[in-house]
Coordinates of C-alpha atoms in Angstrom, one line a residue:
M684 CA 116.1 92.5 108.8
N685 CA 112.3 92.8 108.3
D686 CA 110.1 93.4 111.3
Y687 CA 106.5 92.8 112.2
F688 CA 104.8 95.1 114.5
P689 CA 101.3 93.9 115.7
S690 CA 98.4 96.1 115.7
V691 CA 98.2 98.5 118.7
L692 CA 94.4 97.4 119.0
A693 CA 93.4 94.5 120.9
S694 CA 90.9 92.9 118.9
P695 CA 90.8 89.6 117.1
R696 CA 90.5 91.4 113.8
P697 CA 93.0 94.4 114.2
D698 CA 92.3 97.3 111.9
Q699 CA 96.0 97.9 111.0
Y700 CA 98.9 96.0 109.8
R701 CA 102.4 97.4 109.6
M702 CA 105.3 96.1 108.0
C703 CA 109.0 97.4 108.1
L704 CA 110.8 95.9 104.9
T705 CA 113.8 96.1 103.0
L706 CA 112.4 95.4 99.6
G707 CA 113.7 93.0 96.8
E708 CA 112.6 91.7 93.3
H709 CA 109.7 89.6 94.7
S710 CA 108.5 91.8 97.8
A711 CA 105.5 93.2 95.8
R712 CA 104.1 89.7 95.4
H713 CA 104.2 89.0 99.2
I714 CA 102.9 92.5 100.1
R715 CA 99.9 92.0 97.7
R716 CA 99.1 88.7 99.5
I717 CA 99.3 90.0 103.0
V718 CA 96.8 93.1 101.8
R719 CA 94.5 90.8 100.3
S720 CA 94.4 88.7 103.4
C721 CA 93.8 92.0 105.6
L722 CA 91.1 93.0 103.0
G723 CA 89.3 89.8 103.4
D724 CA 89.5 89.9 106.9
W725 CA 88.0 93.2 107.1
D726 CA 85.2 92.2 104.8
L727 CA 86.7 94.6 102.3
A728 CA 87.8 91.9 99.5
G729 CA 85.6 94.0 97.0
L730 CA 88.6 96.4 97.1
T731 CA 91.1 93.9 96.1
D732 CA 91.2 94.8 92.3
S733 CA 92.0 98.5 93.2
V734 CA 94.2 98.1 96.3
E735 CA 96.7 95.5 94.8
P736 CA 97.9 97.3 91.8
A737 CA 98.0 100.8 93.8
V738 CA 100.2 99.2 96.6
T739 CA 102.2 97.3 94.0
E740 CA 103.2 100.5 92.4
L741 CA 104.1 102.5 95.3
V742 CA 106.3 99.3 96.4
A743 CA 107.9 99.3 93.0
N744 CA 108.6 103.1 93.4
V745 CA 110.8 102.3 96.4
V746 CA 112.7 99.5 94.9
R747 CA 113.4 101.7 91.8
H748 CA 114.1 104.9 93.5
V749 CA 115.2 104.5 97.1
P750 CA 118.7 103.6 97.3
D751 CA 118.3 101.4 100.6
R752 CA 115.1 100.0 99.5
R753 CA 113.6 100.4 103.1
C754 CA 110.1 101.1 103.8
T755 CA 107.1 100.9 106.1
V756 CA 103.7 99.7 104.7
L757 CA 100.8 100.2 106.8
V758 CA 97.4 99.2 105.8
L759 CA 94.8 100.7 107.8
R760 CA 91.0 99.6 108.0
Q761 CA 88.8 102.8 108.0
T762 CA 85.1 103.2 108.6
E763 CA 84.5 103.4 104.9
G764 CA 87.4 101.2 103.2
V765 CA 91.1 101.2 103.6
R766 CA 94.1 103.4 103.5
V767 CA 97.6 102.3 102.5
E768 CA 100.9 104.3 103.3
V769 CA 104.2 103.4 102.1
T770 CA 106.9 105.6 103.9
D771 CA 110.7 105.5 103.0
R772 CA 113.8 107.6 103.9
S773 CA 114.2 109.2 100.3
P774 CA 113.3 112.9 100.2
Q775 CA 112.8 112.6 96.3
L776 CA 109.2 113.2 95.6
P777 CA 107.1 111.1 93.2
A778 CA 105.8 113.0 90.1
V779 CA 104.2 112.2 86.9
P780 CA 106.5 113.3 84.0
P781 CA 104.9 116.7 82.4
D782 CA 105.9 115.5 79.0
L783 CA 105.2 111.8 79.1
S784 CA 105.1 110.3 75.7
P785 CA 102.6 107.7 74.5
E786 CA 105.8 105.5 73.7
A787 CA 107.4 105.7 76.9
E788 CA 107.9 102.6 78.8
G789 CA 107.7 104.2 82.2
G790 CA 106.4 107.4 84.2
R791 CA 102.9 105.9 84.3
G792 CA 102.9 104.6 87.7
L793 CA 100.9 107.5 89.6
L794 CA 98.3 107.7 86.6
L795 CA 97.5 104.1 87.7
V796 CA 97.1 104.8 91.3
D797 CA 95.2 107.8 90.6
A798 CA 92.9 105.7 88.2
V799 CA 92.3 103.0 90.4
T800 CA 92.1 104.8 94.0
D801 CA 89.6 107.5 95.6
K802 CA 92.5 109.8 96.4
W803 CA 96.1 109.6 97.0
S804 CA 98.8 112.0 98.0
V805 CA 102.3 112.4 98.9
E806 CA 103.6 113.9 102.6
P807 CA 107.0 115.2 102.4
R808 CA 108.9 114.4 105.8
G809 CA 111.7 116.8 104.9
A810 CA 115.2 115.2 104.8
T811 CA 113.9 112.0 106.6
G812 CA 111.7 110.8 103.6
K813 CA 108.3 110.6 102.6
T814 CA 105.0 109.0 103.0
V815 CA 102.8 108.0 99.7
W816 CA 99.2 107.1 100.7
F817 CA 96.0 106.1 98.9
E818 CA 92.6 105.5 99.9
C819 CA 89.9 103.2 98.5
A820 CA 86.5 103.4 99.8
G821 CA 84.1 100.4 100.2
R822 CA 81.9 100.2 97.3

């Protein structure tokens, strides 16, 4: 079951949005819509072209590599932009293949995240999983 957790901040425009999900084939499209709505509410719509492909990639990685496809997506408004975190229960850390062929059909997702965001990283959580996050600054 997917759960909605309202912001802990009591304001008409909360500074965060958290979703706990079991991802399916069309989840990325729905998550992009939610993120786009948050960015619009926060007057950060100019970040949409960076945030949408990056969050799509992180969600796609959960669908491809996490057996139960469960994750938490957290979208945080920051002073200078936005931070998105995707946490799952798989201890397998994402990595760019070191010998990526130009003809390869996969393996470029994290390169895309790196290209469209200001910074990103992975925080291992031991046997309980990991959080992959990125930040985009307002332009």
